[in-house]
Each structure stands twice: as structure tokens, then as C-alpha cells.
């Protein structure tokens, strides 16, 4: 508190000794200093501190156009961080206006269709409208592909040709995607498959294997209408990779307690995509499913003996009525028919099984040797353990741990036909781990240069404030003070003679050498009397005159 009180007293005395003009100047400088500090903490600096497009990524080709727009307007206070452009907060609208004037704004996926619809006229023909929509679709597909990871720019061209032959109408569609990856990188098979699927899904009647992908940094992936394509598009390879990734993640999750472990599964699939089986079972007994029975009755009746024989009986003479005679025959016949339909007893089943399923899964596990040494160290945390483990001890730990890991991994594998013990499908090996090289961070000089590059504006403001304080101090110290030279007066009030004035001046000059640091006034006066008695007498005479 004493230090503060003394400082406050010195400041108060300094302020009282200042002239009115100096007080006003000091007050203005103090106000500027306070305002500068306020701006410093409110806005850390005038450097680039805001994203120009609010997080929207910008491709390298677009960055070149945007830089040209900035150069045209004379704007150079910006920074490029990857796919972001940072500009000063207070000038964001100026930078946006420059980019918009140069038509270099990052495109939107829907802007191409909006432009096509706005530019279309009501009197336009159907072919013209279709062409506008086709161009908009091509541009939109190129923009979507360019937003994929690792893609710098892309463009898509497709064509549809209709072959009309009488009643048979055929439609042929082809497409080409020209893609430029970032830097000198080349497209991976997975990226080619994604691009083909995207283009084929956006154009009706187009299949992925009909899309040509041209890598502007590498080879061209030609279309194959007959089938095939990349390895990623092969159903067997794609399903195989999927299962291998699933088992790898599952096993790594189970062995997460082992640092630095490596797991590589190998999955063999059933190559049949689909299988249908019919199963029929027959039994000796039959089952009647239909039965029909028919009955027929037939009656046959006979008469007695004939008329008299001879010529007379054959003449056309009126017949004589004779009484009927008895003794005729009667016969009845019955027929029956029976029909039956029967089927053999049994059962019929239809079984459909999905193909491309895992038939055999084998796993290779690699364990770093340092893991076994770490286990030995945790088991032998004693004073004598500093000598290190013996080879037999490490071998015993390795045998125990690998056996446990083998059983654990085997339990995660599916049953395999012809393999009773699933531990036979697990292969474990040990590798010598290496300590990675230590990554050295930036040096103090590099950190200092980086800090200066980011905060140079703040540092400059602080220097201006310090310079203002130095100027204020120099003005205060340079304030004039009134000094009165000693004059000698006679007792009668008459002015001193010229010789007396000269003596007084000489005495004042001698007095200016007094009060040197480290010596008292008495010592200095004694020395002067010894060296120059006359000057000492004049000094004493001057003091006596001033006191009178």
C-alpha cells in the first residue's frame, strides 16, 4: 500500500506542476490509451478472423478464381486455410461483394436447375427445355462429385439415343465422369464405384457398369455393358470384404486389452447366390382321394313254341286267333363298375437358401512381444525385478496368453463343416515392436515467429500506447521552471557595482558545483577555502546578503 500511496502522490505532484496545456494533452493521451485497450480486448486485431463463406468448403479451382477477384479489387488482407478463406471481420461484406461481382461464389447444387428454369421461355420447344434440364443435371452431378472427399473438380456428360425400328424402340444411354483428385492422387476403386452409382442412379435406364470414369491424374475406368466392373462392384468381393470387416471389428473389440495387436480375418463364402431344394418323402400306404361306383341291370324275356308248320301256315290267310300259351323265359343281368383314385402317402418340402454366406472363417493374430514383458513386470513389481525377465519366464507367459487368446477368438468364429476344433482356425504369432521416433514440436523461435505473425497488429497497438506514454512523460519533464539568480544588495538599498555583480556571478558559478553526491556542504566549503579563499569569501558574502 505504501508503494501505491507514493506513486499516487508523485502522480498528483506531477499533475499540479503541469501547465494547463500539458494537462489537456495528458488527458487526451490517456483517453486514447483507454480506448485503444478497449478495442484491443473487444477485437483482438484487424487480421483475418472470420470465415468468408461461413464454413462452406471451397475447391482449389474456386480458390484461384476468388483470389483473382480479390486482386482485382485490391484486397490482400486474407488467409487461406485448407478449403477455408478467412478475412477481417469488419471487411467481410467488401470481400463478398468482390467475389459476387466476379461470379466466383461457391455454387449450390440447386442453382443449376434454378438457372435453367428461370432462363426457359414459355415459347420454348420441348427439345429446348429438355436440353436445358439435361445441362443442369450434368452440372449438378459434377458439383456433387466435386464435394466428395479427395475430389478437386468433376464434370459429367451423358447422352441418350433412341433407335426406332417399326414397333421395336430401343434406348441407349452412355455417361462419362471426368474427375480430378486432390494434388497428384489417383482415384481408388471405392471412389470409382461411388461415382458410377451416383451417376447411374441419377439417369434413368443407366447401369453403373455403363458409366466411364476418367481419372485426370491416372487411368480411365472404361464402361463394360456386358458386366464386370471394378472389384468393389463384384458381389462376391464386396460381401467378402464386408464380412471380414465385421469379424475384424468384433475380434479387436474382444482383444482391446492387448495394446498394438493386429487382426486379419479371411472369410470364404459360398459362391452360389441362391439355392432351391425340393424334398419328397413317400410312404407305403396310399390315400384315396376320389371314388366312383356305377350299377347296371338288364332283363331278357323269351316266348313259347311257334305256329303250325307247313304250307298252310305260310299262306296269306287271315290268322286265326288262338289263345296265348304259357311257358316263356325271363333273364336278368346286373353290372357294377367302381373307380378309385389314390395317391401314395408322403411329404413334399421346398427349401430356398441364400448364397454368398460364410463357409469358413480363419483369423491371423499378431501380438507385440512387449506385451508379454509388460505382464511379467506387473506380476513382479518387487525390488529384485529390476534385473529383467528370463527367457523361460517370458516363454511361459507367452504360452499362457496365446492359448487364452486363441480360445477367445475361436469362440467368435462360426461353425465350419469338417472342423471340430475351431482353435485350428486361429493362427497366433509374435512380432518385435519398435518404439516410434519422438516427434519434435516447433522450437521456441518458430513459436515466437508464429505468435508475431498472428498478433503483430496487437503488438503494434501496444507499442503505440507505450510511445504515447513516453511522449507524455517527456512533455511533462520539459515544462519550464522559473529560476531567480541571486543578487547582492547594499544595506542602503543602492544597486551593487559592476565589480560586485561580477563577484556574485562568480559566487553563483561556484555554488553550482556544490551538493555533489557523497560529500557534505562543510567538506566542500573547507576544500574551497583551501584552494581559493577569495571565492569562498564571495560565497559567504552572497549568502549573508541573501539572508539580510
Coordinates of C-alpha atoms in Angstrom, one line a residue:
X1 CA 0.0 0.0 0.0
X2 CA 2.9 2.4 0.7
X3 CA 4.2 1.9 -2.8
X4 CA 0.7 2.8 -4.2
X5 CA 0.4 5.8 -2.0
X6 CA 3.8 7.1 -3.0
X7 CA 3.1 6.5 -6.7
X8 CA -0.3 8.3 -6.4
X9 CA 1.4 11.2 -4.6
X10 CA 4.1 11.5 -7.3
X11 CA 1.4 11.5 -10.0
X12 CA -0.6 14.2 -8.1
X13 CA 2.5 16.4 -7.7
X14 CA 3.4 15.9 -11.3
X15 CA -0.1 16.9 -12.4
X16 CA -0.1 20.0 -10.2
X17 CA 3.3 21.1 -11.7
X18 CA 2.0 20.8 -15.3
X19 CA 0.7 23.8 -17.2
X20 CA -2.9 23.9 -18.4
X21 CA -2.0 22.9 -21.9
X22 CA 0.1 20.0 -20.7
X23 CA -2.8 18.8 -18.6
X24 CA -5.2 18.8 -21.5
X25 CA -2.7 16.9 -23.7
X26 CA -2.1 14.3 -21.0
X27 CA -5.9 13.8 -20.6
X28 CA -6.3 13.3 -24.3
X29 CA -3.5 10.8 -24.5
X30 CA -4.9 8.9 -21.5
X31 CA -8.3 8.8 -23.2
X32 CA -6.7 7.4 -26.4
X33 CA -4.9 4.8 -24.4
X34 CA -8.1 3.6 -22.6
X35 CA -10.0 3.5 -26.0
X36 CA -7.1 1.5 -27.6
X37 CA -7.1 -1.0 -24.8
X38 CA -10.9 -1.4 -25.0
X39 CA -10.7 -2.1 -28.8
X40 CA -7.8 -4.4 -28.2
X41 CA -9.9 -6.7 -25.9
X42 CA -13.1 -6.4 -27.9
X43 CA -11.5 -7.0 -31.3
X44 CA -8.2 -8.9 -30.9
X45 CA -6.8 -7.5 -34.2
X46 CA -7.5 -6.4 -37.7
X47 CA -6.2 -9.6 -39.2
X48 CA -8.3 -12.4 -40.8
X49 CA -10.6 -13.7 -38.1
X50 CA -13.9 -14.8 -39.8
X51 CA -14.7 -17.4 -42.4
X52 CA -15.8 -15.7 -45.6
X53 CA -18.4 -18.4 -46.6
X54 CA -19.4 -19.4 -43.1
X55 CA -17.9 -23.0 -43.2
X56 CA -18.6 -23.8 -46.9
X57 CA -15.7 -25.7 -48.4
X58 CA -14.0 -24.2 -51.5
X59 CA -12.2 -26.3 -54.1
X60 CA -8.7 -25.3 -55.2
X61 CA -10.0 -24.2 -58.7
X62 CA -12.5 -22.0 -57.0
X63 CA -9.8 -20.6 -54.7
X64 CA -7.9 -19.4 -57.8
X65 CA -11.0 -17.6 -59.1
X66 CA -11.6 -16.0 -55.7
X67 CA -8.0 -14.8 -55.4
X68 CA -8.3 -13.2 -58.8
X69 CA -11.4 -11.4 -57.7
X70 CA -9.6 -10.1 -54.6
X71 CA -6.6 -8.9 -56.6
X72 CA -8.9 -7.1 -59.0
X73 CA -10.4 -5.1 -56.1
X74 CA -7.0 -4.6 -54.3
X75 CA -7.9 -6.8 -51.3
X76 CA -5.0 -8.6 -49.8
X77 CA -5.8 -9.0 -46.0
X78 CA -7.0 -12.6 -46.1
X79 CA -5.7 -16.0 -45.3
X80 CA -6.3 -19.4 -46.9
X81 CA -6.6 -22.3 -44.5
X82 CA -7.1 -25.5 -46.5
X83 CA -10.6 -25.2 -48.1
X84 CA -11.5 -22.1 -46.0
X85 CA -10.8 -18.4 -46.6
X86 CA -10.6 -16.1 -43.6
X87 CA -11.0 -12.3 -43.9
X88 CA -11.1 -9.4 -41.5
X89 CA -14.4 -9.3 -39.6
X90 CA -15.1 -5.7 -40.5
X91 CA -14.5 -6.2 -44.2
X92 CA -16.4 -9.4 -44.8
X93 CA -19.1 -7.6 -46.9
X94 CA -16.4 -6.0 -49.1
X95 CA -14.9 -9.4 -49.8
X96 CA -18.2 -11.0 -50.5
X97 CA -19.1 -8.1 -52.9
X98 CA -15.8 -8.7 -54.8
X99 CA -16.5 -12.4 -55.1
X100 CA -20.1 -11.9 -56.2
X101 CA -19.0 -9.3 -58.8
X102 CA -16.6 -11.8 -60.3
X103 CA -19.3 -14.5 -60.2
X104 CA -16.9 -16.8 -58.2
X105 CA -19.3 -17.7 -55.3
X106 CA -19.3 -21.4 -54.4
X107 CA -22.1 -23.0 -56.4
X108 CA -25.1 -24.6 -54.9
X109 CA -26.5 -27.9 -56.0
X110 CA -29.9 -26.5 -56.9
X111 CA -28.6 -23.3 -58.5
X112 CA -28.1 -25.0 -61.9
X113 CA -31.8 -26.1 -62.0
X114 CA -33.0 -22.7 -60.9
X115 CA -31.0 -21.0 -63.6
X116 CA -32.3 -23.5 -66.2
X117 CA -35.9 -22.9 -65.2
X118 CA -35.5 -19.2 -65.0
X119 CA -33.9 -18.9 -68.4
X120 CA -36.6 -21.1 -70.1
X121 CA -39.3 -19.3 -72.1
X122 CA -43.0 -20.3 -72.4
X123 CA -42.5 -20.3 -76.2
X124 CA -39.5 -22.6 -76.0
X125 CA -39.9 -26.0 -77.6
X126 CA -39.9 -29.3 -75.8
X127 CA -36.5 -30.2 -77.1
X128 CA -35.0 -26.9 -75.8
X129 CA -36.5 -27.4 -72.3
X130 CA -35.1 -31.0 -72.2
X131 CA -31.7 -29.8 -73.3
X132 CA -31.7 -27.1 -70.5
X133 CA -32.6 -29.7 -67.9
X134 CA -30.0 -32.1 -69.2
X135 CA -27.3 -29.5 -69.0
X136 CA -28.5 -28.5 -65.4
X137 CA -28.3 -32.2 -64.4
X138 CA -24.8 -32.6 -65.8
X139 CA -23.6 -29.5 -63.9
X140 CA -25.3 -30.6 -60.7
X141 CA -23.8 -34.1 -60.9
X142 CA -20.3 -32.5 -61.4
X143 CA -20.8 -30.3 -58.3
X144 CA -21.9 -33.2 -56.1
X145 CA -18.9 -35.3 -57.2
X146 CA -16.6 -32.4 -56.5
X147 CA -17.8 -32.3 -52.9
X148 CA -16.7 -35.8 -52.3
X149 CA -13.7 -36.4 -50.1
X150 CA -10.4 -36.1 -52.0
X151 CA -12.0 -34.7 -55.2
X152 CA -10.9 -31.3 -56.5
X153 CA -13.2 -30.9 -59.5
X154 CA -15.5 -33.0 -61.6
X155 CA -17.7 -32.8 -64.7
X156 CA -20.3 -35.2 -66.1
X157 CA -21.5 -35.7 -69.7
X158 CA -24.2 -38.2 -70.7
X159 CA -26.2 -38.9 -73.8
X160 CA -29.4 -40.8 -74.6
X161 CA -30.1 -42.2 -78.1
X162 CA -33.4 -43.7 -79.2
X163 CA -33.4 -46.3 -82.0
X164 CA -36.9 -46.6 -83.6
X165 CA -37.4 -49.6 -85.8
X166 CA -41.0 -50.1 -86.5
X167 CA -42.6 -51.5 -83.4
X168 CA -39.3 -52.0 -81.6
X169 CA -38.0 -49.0 -79.8
X170 CA -34.6 -49.2 -78.1
X171 CA -32.9 -46.7 -75.9
X172 CA -29.1 -46.4 -75.4
X173 CA -27.7 -44.3 -72.6
X174 CA -24.0 -43.6 -72.0
X175 CA -22.3 -41.4 -69.5
X176 CA -18.7 -40.2 -68.7
X177 CA -17.5 -38.6 -65.5
X178 CA -14.2 -36.7 -65.7
X179 CA -12.7 -36.4 -62.2
X180 CA -9.6 -34.7 -60.9
X181 CA -8.5 -35.8 -57.4
X182 CA -6.6 -33.6 -54.9
X183 CA -3.0 -33.0 -55.8
X184 CA -1.4 -35.9 -57.6
X185 CA -3.6 -38.6 -56.0
X186 CA -5.4 -41.1 -58.1
X187 CA -9.0 -42.5 -57.7
X188 CA -9.4 -45.6 -55.6
X189 CA -11.7 -48.4 -56.6
X190 CA -14.2 -47.5 -53.9
X191 CA -14.4 -43.9 -55.2
X192 CA -14.9 -45.1 -58.8
X193 CA -17.8 -47.4 -57.6
X194 CA -19.4 -44.5 -55.7
X195 CA -19.2 -42.2 -58.7
X196 CA -20.7 -44.8 -61.0
X197 CA -23.5 -45.5 -58.6
X198 CA -24.2 -41.8 -58.2
X199 CA -24.3 -41.1 -62.0
X200 CA -26.3 -44.3 -62.7
X201 CA -28.9 -43.5 -60.0
X202 CA -29.5 -40.0 -61.4
X203 CA -30.1 -41.0 -65.0
X204 CA -33.0 -43.3 -65.9
X205 CA -32.1 -46.5 -67.7
X206 CA -28.4 -46.3 -66.9
X207 CA -26.5 -49.0 -65.1
X208 CA -23.3 -48.5 -63.1
X209 CA -21.2 -50.6 -65.5
X210 CA -22.2 -48.3 -68.4
X211 CA -20.5 -45.3 -66.8
X212 CA -17.0 -44.4 -67.8
X213 CA -14.9 -42.7 -65.2
X214 CA -11.9 -40.7 -66.4
X215 CA -9.2 -40.1 -63.7
X216 CA -7.4 -36.9 -64.8
X217 CA -4.5 -37.9 -62.7
X218 CA -4.4 -41.5 -63.6
X219 CA -6.1 -44.3 -65.7
X220 CA -9.6 -44.3 -67.2
X221 CA -12.1 -46.8 -65.9
X222 CA -13.9 -47.8 -69.1
X223 CA -17.6 -48.9 -69.2
X224 CA -18.4 -52.6 -69.6
X225 CA -22.0 -53.0 -70.7
X226 CA -21.6 -56.8 -70.7
X227 CA -21.0 -56.8 -67.0
X228 CA -18.0 -56.8 -64.7
X229 CA -16.6 -53.5 -63.4
X230 CA -14.4 -52.8 -60.5
X231 CA -13.6 -55.3 -57.8
X232 CA -15.7 -53.3 -55.4
X233 CA -18.7 -53.9 -57.7
X234 CA -18.3 -57.6 -57.7
X235 CA -20.9 -59.2 -55.4
X236 CA -18.5 -61.9 -54.1
X237 CA -15.7 -59.5 -53.3
X238 CA -17.9 -56.8 -51.8
X239 CA -19.7 -59.4 -49.5
X240 CA -16.3 -60.9 -48.6
X241 CA -14.9 -57.5 -47.5
X242 CA -18.0 -56.7 -45.5
X243 CA -17.8 -60.0 -43.5
X244 CA -14.0 -59.6 -43.0
X245 CA -14.5 -56.0 -41.6
X246 CA -17.3 -57.2 -39.3
X247 CA -15.1 -60.0 -37.9
X248 CA -12.1 -57.8 -37.6
X249 CA -14.0 -55.2 -35.6
X250 CA -15.6 -57.9 -33.4
X251 CA -12.2 -59.6 -32.6
X252 CA -10.4 -56.3 -32.0
X253 CA -13.2 -55.3 -29.6
X254 CA -12.7 -58.5 -27.7
X255 CA -8.9 -58.1 -27.6
X256 CA -8.8 -54.4 -26.9
X257 CA -6.9 -55.0 -23.7
X258 CA -3.8 -56.1 -25.8
X259 CA -2.0 -52.9 -27.0
X260 CA -0.7 -52.9 -30.5
X261 CA -2.4 -56.2 -31.6
X262 CA -3.1 -56.9 -35.2
X263 CA -6.0 -59.0 -36.5
X264 CA -6.5 -60.2 -40.1
X265 CA -9.5 -62.4 -40.8
X266 CA -10.1 -64.4 -44.0
X267 CA -13.6 -65.3 -45.0
X268 CA -14.5 -67.9 -47.7
X269 CA -18.1 -67.6 -49.0
X270 CA -20.4 -70.0 -50.7
X271 CA -20.2 -69.0 -54.3
X272 CA -23.9 -69.8 -55.1
X273 CA -26.1 -66.8 -54.8
X274 CA -29.3 -68.8 -54.3
X275 CA -30.2 -72.5 -53.9
X276 CA -33.6 -74.1 -54.1
X277 CA -34.1 -77.7 -52.9
X278 CA -37.2 -80.0 -53.3
X279 CA -37.6 -82.8 -50.7
X280 CA -40.2 -85.5 -51.2
X281 CA -40.9 -88.4 -48.9
X282 CA -43.1 -91.5 -49.9
X283 CA -44.9 -93.9 -47.6
X284 CA -46.2 -97.5 -48.4
X285 CA -49.8 -96.7 -47.6
X286 CA -51.9 -94.8 -50.2
X287 CA -54.6 -92.3 -49.6
X288 CA -57.9 -92.4 -51.6
X289 CA -58.8 -89.0 -52.9
X290 CA -61.7 -90.0 -55.2
X291 CA -64.1 -93.0 -55.6
X292 CA -66.9 -93.6 -58.1
X293 CA -69.3 -96.7 -58.4
X294 CA -71.9 -97.5 -61.2
X295 CA -74.6 -100.2 -61.3
X296 CA -76.5 -101.6 -64.5
X297 CA -79.4 -104.1 -64.6
X298 CA -80.6 -105.8 -67.9
X299 CA -83.8 -108.0 -68.2
X300 CA -84.2 -110.6 -71.1
X301 CA -87.7 -112.3 -71.7
X302 CA -88.5 -115.4 -74.0
X303 CA -91.9 -116.7 -75.7
X304 CA -93.5 -120.3 -76.1
X305 CA -93.4 -122.7 -79.2
X306 CA -94.2 -121.4 -82.8
X307 CA -97.3 -121.8 -85.1
X308 CA -98.1 -124.9 -87.1
X309 CA -95.6 -125.7 -89.7
X310 CA -96.4 -126.4 -93.4
X311 CA -97.8 -124.8 -96.5
X312 CA -101.0 -123.7 -94.9
X313 CA -99.3 -121.8 -92.2
X314 CA -97.3 -119.9 -94.8
X315 CA -100.3 -118.6 -96.8
X316 CA -101.7 -115.2 -96.6
X317 CA -104.8 -116.2 -95.0
X318 CA -106.5 -114.5 -92.1
X319 CA -104.9 -115.5 -88.9
X320 CA -106.7 -117.5 -86.6
X321 CA -107.0 -116.3 -83.1
X322 CA -105.6 -118.8 -80.8
X323 CA -105.3 -118.4 -77.1
X324 CA -101.9 -117.5 -75.7
X325 CA -99.8 -120.1 -74.4
X326 CA -97.6 -120.0 -71.2
X327 CA -94.1 -121.4 -70.8
X328 CA -91.9 -118.2 -71.9
X329 CA -88.3 -117.4 -70.3
X330 CA -87.1 -114.4 -68.3
X331 CA -83.4 -113.4 -67.6
X332 CA -81.9 -110.6 -65.6
X333 CA -78.3 -109.4 -65.7
X334 CA -76.6 -106.9 -63.3
X335 CA -73.3 -105.0 -64.0
X336 CA -71.4 -102.8 -61.5
X337 CA -68.4 -100.5 -62.1
X338 CA -66.2 -99.0 -59.4
X339 CA -63.4 -96.4 -59.9
X340 CA -61.0 -95.1 -57.3
X341 CA -58.2 -92.5 -57.4
X342 CA -55.4 -92.8 -54.8
X343 CA -52.1 -91.2 -54.1
X344 CA -49.1 -92.5 -52.4
X345 CA -48.6 -91.1 -48.9
X346 CA -45.6 -88.8 -48.2
X347 CA -44.5 -85.2 -47.8
X348 CA -43.0 -82.6 -50.1
X349 CA -40.8 -79.6 -49.0
X350 CA -39.2 -76.7 -50.8
X351 CA -36.1 -75.1 -49.2
X352 CA -34.6 -71.9 -50.5
X353 CA -31.2 -70.9 -49.1
X354 CA -29.4 -67.6 -49.7
X355 CA -25.9 -67.8 -51.1
X356 CA -22.7 -65.8 -50.5
X357 CA -22.7 -66.8 -46.8
X358 CA -19.6 -67.6 -44.9
X359 CA -18.4 -71.2 -45.1
X360 CA -15.0 -70.9 -43.5
X361 CA -13.5 -68.1 -41.4
X362 CA -9.9 -68.2 -40.3
X363 CA -8.0 -65.5 -38.4
X364 CA -4.4 -64.4 -38.1
X365 CA -3.5 -62.6 -34.8
X366 CA -0.1 -60.8 -34.3
X367 CA 0.9 -59.8 -30.7
X368 CA 3.8 -57.5 -29.9
X369 CA 6.5 -59.1 -27.7
X370 CA 6.4 -56.1 -25.4
X371 CA 3.0 -57.2 -24.2
X372 CA 4.5 -60.3 -22.5
X373 CA 7.3 -58.3 -20.9
X374 CA 4.7 -55.9 -19.6
X375 CA 2.7 -58.7 -18.0
X376 CA 5.9 -60.0 -16.3
X377 CA 6.7 -56.6 -15.0
X378 CA 3.2 -56.2 -13.4
X379 CA 3.5 -59.7 -11.8
X380 CA 6.9 -59.0 -10.4
X381 CA 6.7 -55.5 -9.0
X382 CA 9.5 -56.0 -6.5
X383 CA 13.0 -54.7 -5.9
X384 CA 14.6 -57.7 -7.5
X385 CA 12.6 -57.4 -10.7
X386 CA 14.9 -54.7 -12.0
X387 CA 17.2 -57.4 -13.4
X388 CA 14.7 -58.2 -16.1
X389 CA 12.8 -61.4 -17.0
X390 CA 14.4 -64.7 -18.0
X391 CA 13.7 -66.3 -21.4
X392 CA 11.9 -69.3 -19.7
X393 CA 9.6 -66.9 -17.8
X394 CA 8.7 -65.0 -20.9
X395 CA 8.1 -68.2 -22.8
X396 CA 5.7 -69.5 -20.1
X397 CA 3.8 -66.2 -20.2
X398 CA 3.7 -66.2 -24.0
X399 CA 2.3 -69.8 -24.0
X400 CA -0.4 -69.0 -21.4
X401 CA -1.5 -65.8 -23.1
X402 CA -1.6 -67.1 -26.7
X403 CA -3.6 -70.1 -25.5
X404 CA -6.2 -67.8 -23.9
X405 CA -6.3 -65.5 -26.9
X406 CA -6.7 -68.5 -29.3
X407 CA -9.7 -69.9 -27.3
X408 CA -11.3 -66.4 -27.1
X409 CA -11.0 -65.8 -30.8
X410 CA -12.2 -69.3 -31.7
X411 CA -15.4 -68.8 -29.7
X412 CA -16.2 -65.8 -32.0
X413 CA -15.9 -67.8 -35.2
X414 CA -18.9 -69.6 -36.8
X415 CA -19.1 -73.4 -37.1
X416 CA -17.2 -74.8 -40.0
X417 CA -18.1 -78.0 -41.8
X418 CA -15.3 -80.6 -41.3
X419 CA -13.6 -78.7 -38.4
X420 CA -14.4 -79.9 -34.9
X421 CA -11.9 -77.8 -33.0
X422 CA -12.3 -74.1 -34.1
X423 CA -9.0 -73.2 -32.5
X424 CA -7.3 -74.7 -35.5
X425 CA -8.6 -71.8 -37.5
X426 CA -6.7 -69.3 -35.3
X427 CA -3.1 -68.6 -36.0
X428 CA -1.1 -66.5 -33.5
X429 CA 2.3 -65.1 -34.0
X430 CA 4.6 -62.7 -32.0
X431 CA 6.4 -59.8 -33.5
X432 CA 9.1 -57.4 -32.2
X433 CA 7.6 -54.0 -31.6
X434 CA 9.6 -50.8 -32.2
X435 CA 9.4 -47.6 -30.3
X436 CA 8.3 -44.9 -32.7
X437 CA 10.6 -41.9 -33.1
X438 CA 9.7 -39.0 -31.0
X439 CA 8.1 -36.2 -32.8
X440 CA 9.8 -32.9 -32.0
X441 CA 7.5 -30.0 -31.7
X442 CA 8.2 -26.5 -33.0
X443 CA 11.1 -24.6 -31.5
X444 CA 10.8 -21.5 -29.4
X445 CA 11.9 -19.3 -32.3
X446 CA 9.3 -20.9 -34.6
X447 CA 6.6 -20.4 -31.9
X448 CA 7.7 -16.8 -31.4
X449 CA 7.6 -16.1 -35.2
X450 CA 4.1 -17.7 -35.4
X451 CA 2.9 -15.7 -32.5
X452 CA 4.2 -12.5 -34.0
X453 CA 2.6 -13.3 -37.4
X454 CA -0.8 -13.8 -35.7
X455 CA -0.6 -10.9 -33.2
X456 CA 1.5 -8.3 -34.9
X457 CA -1.4 -5.9 -35.0
X458 CA -2.0 -6.2 -31.3
X459 CA 1.7 -5.8 -30.6
X460 CA 1.8 -2.7 -32.7
X461 CA -1.1 -1.2 -30.8
X462 CA 0.7 -1.8 -27.5
X463 CA 3.8 -0.1 -28.9
X464 CA 1.8 2.9 -29.9
X465 CA 0.4 3.2 -26.5
X466 CA 3.8 2.9 -24.9
X467 CA 5.2 5.6 -27.2
X468 CA 2.3 7.8 -26.2
X469 CA 3.2 7.4 -22.6
X470 CA 6.9 8.2 -23.3
X471 CA 5.9 11.4 -25.2
X472 CA 3.7 12.4 -22.3
X473 CA 6.5 11.9 -19.8
X474 CA 8.9 14.0 -22.0
X475 CA 6.4 16.8 -22.3
X476 CA 6.0 16.9 -18.5
X477 CA 9.7 16.9 -17.8
X478 CA 10.3 19.6 -20.4
X479 CA 8.0 22.1 -18.7
X480 CA 9.9 25.4 -18.0
X481 CA 10.6 26.4 -14.3
X482 CA 11.4 30.0 -13.1
X483 CA 14.7 30.5 -11.5
X484 CA 15.9 33.6 -9.8
X485 CA 19.6 34.3 -9.8
X486 CA 20.9 35.6 -6.5
X487 CA 21.6 39.4 -6.4
X488 CA 23.5 41.3 -3.9
X489 CA 22.0 44.4 -2.3
X490 CA 23.7 47.0 -0.2
X491 CA 22.3 47.9 3.2
X492 CA 21.2 51.3 1.9
X493 CA 19.3 49.8 -1.0
X494 CA 21.5 51.0 -3.7
X495 CA 22.4 48.8 -6.6
X496 CA 25.7 46.9 -6.4
X497 CA 28.6 48.0 -8.5
X498 CA 29.7 46.1 -11.6
X499 CA 32.5 44.5 -9.6
X500 CA 30.0 43.2 -7.0
X501 CA 27.9 41.8 -9.8
X502 CA 30.9 40.0 -11.2
X503 CA 31.7 38.6 -7.8
X504 CA 28.1 37.5 -7.3
X505 CA 28.1 35.8 -10.7
X506 CA 31.4 34.1 -9.8
X507 CA 30.0 33.0 -6.5
X508 CA 26.9 31.6 -8.1
X509 CA 29.0 29.7 -10.5
X510 CA 31.0 28.2 -7.7
X511 CA 27.8 27.4 -5.8
X512 CA 26.6 25.3 -8.8
X513 CA 29.4 22.9 -8.1
X514 CA 28.1 22.2 -4.5
X515 CA 26.0 19.3 -3.3
X516 CA 27.8 16.6 -5.2
X517 CA 26.8 13.2 -4.2
X518 CA 28.7 11.6 -1.4
X519 CA 30.1 14.9 0.2
X520 CA 28.7 17.3 2.8
X521 CA 28.5 21.1 2.4
X522 CA 31.0 21.6 5.2
X523 CA 33.6 19.5 3.4
X524 CA 33.1 21.2 0.1
X525 CA 33.4 24.7 1.7
X526 CA 36.6 23.7 3.6
X527 CA 38.2 22.5 0.4
X528 CA 37.2 25.7 -1.4
X529 CA 38.8 27.9 1.3
X530 CA 42.0 26.0 0.9
X531 CA 42.0 26.2 -2.8
X532 CA 40.6 29.7 -3.4
X533 CA 40.0 31.8 -0.3
X534 CA 38.6 34.7 -2.4
X535 CA 35.9 32.6 -4.0
X536 CA 34.9 31.2 -0.6
X537 CA 34.7 34.8 0.8
X538 CA 32.4 35.9 -2.1
X539 CA 30.1 32.9 -1.5
X540 CA 29.8 33.7 2.2
X541 CA 29.2 37.3 1.4
X542 CA 26.5 36.3 -1.1
X543 CA 24.8 34.1 1.5
X544 CA 24.9 36.8 4.1
X545 CA 23.4 39.3 1.6
X546 CA 20.5 37.0 0.7
X547 CA 19.7 36.3 4.3
X548 CA 19.7 40.0 5.1

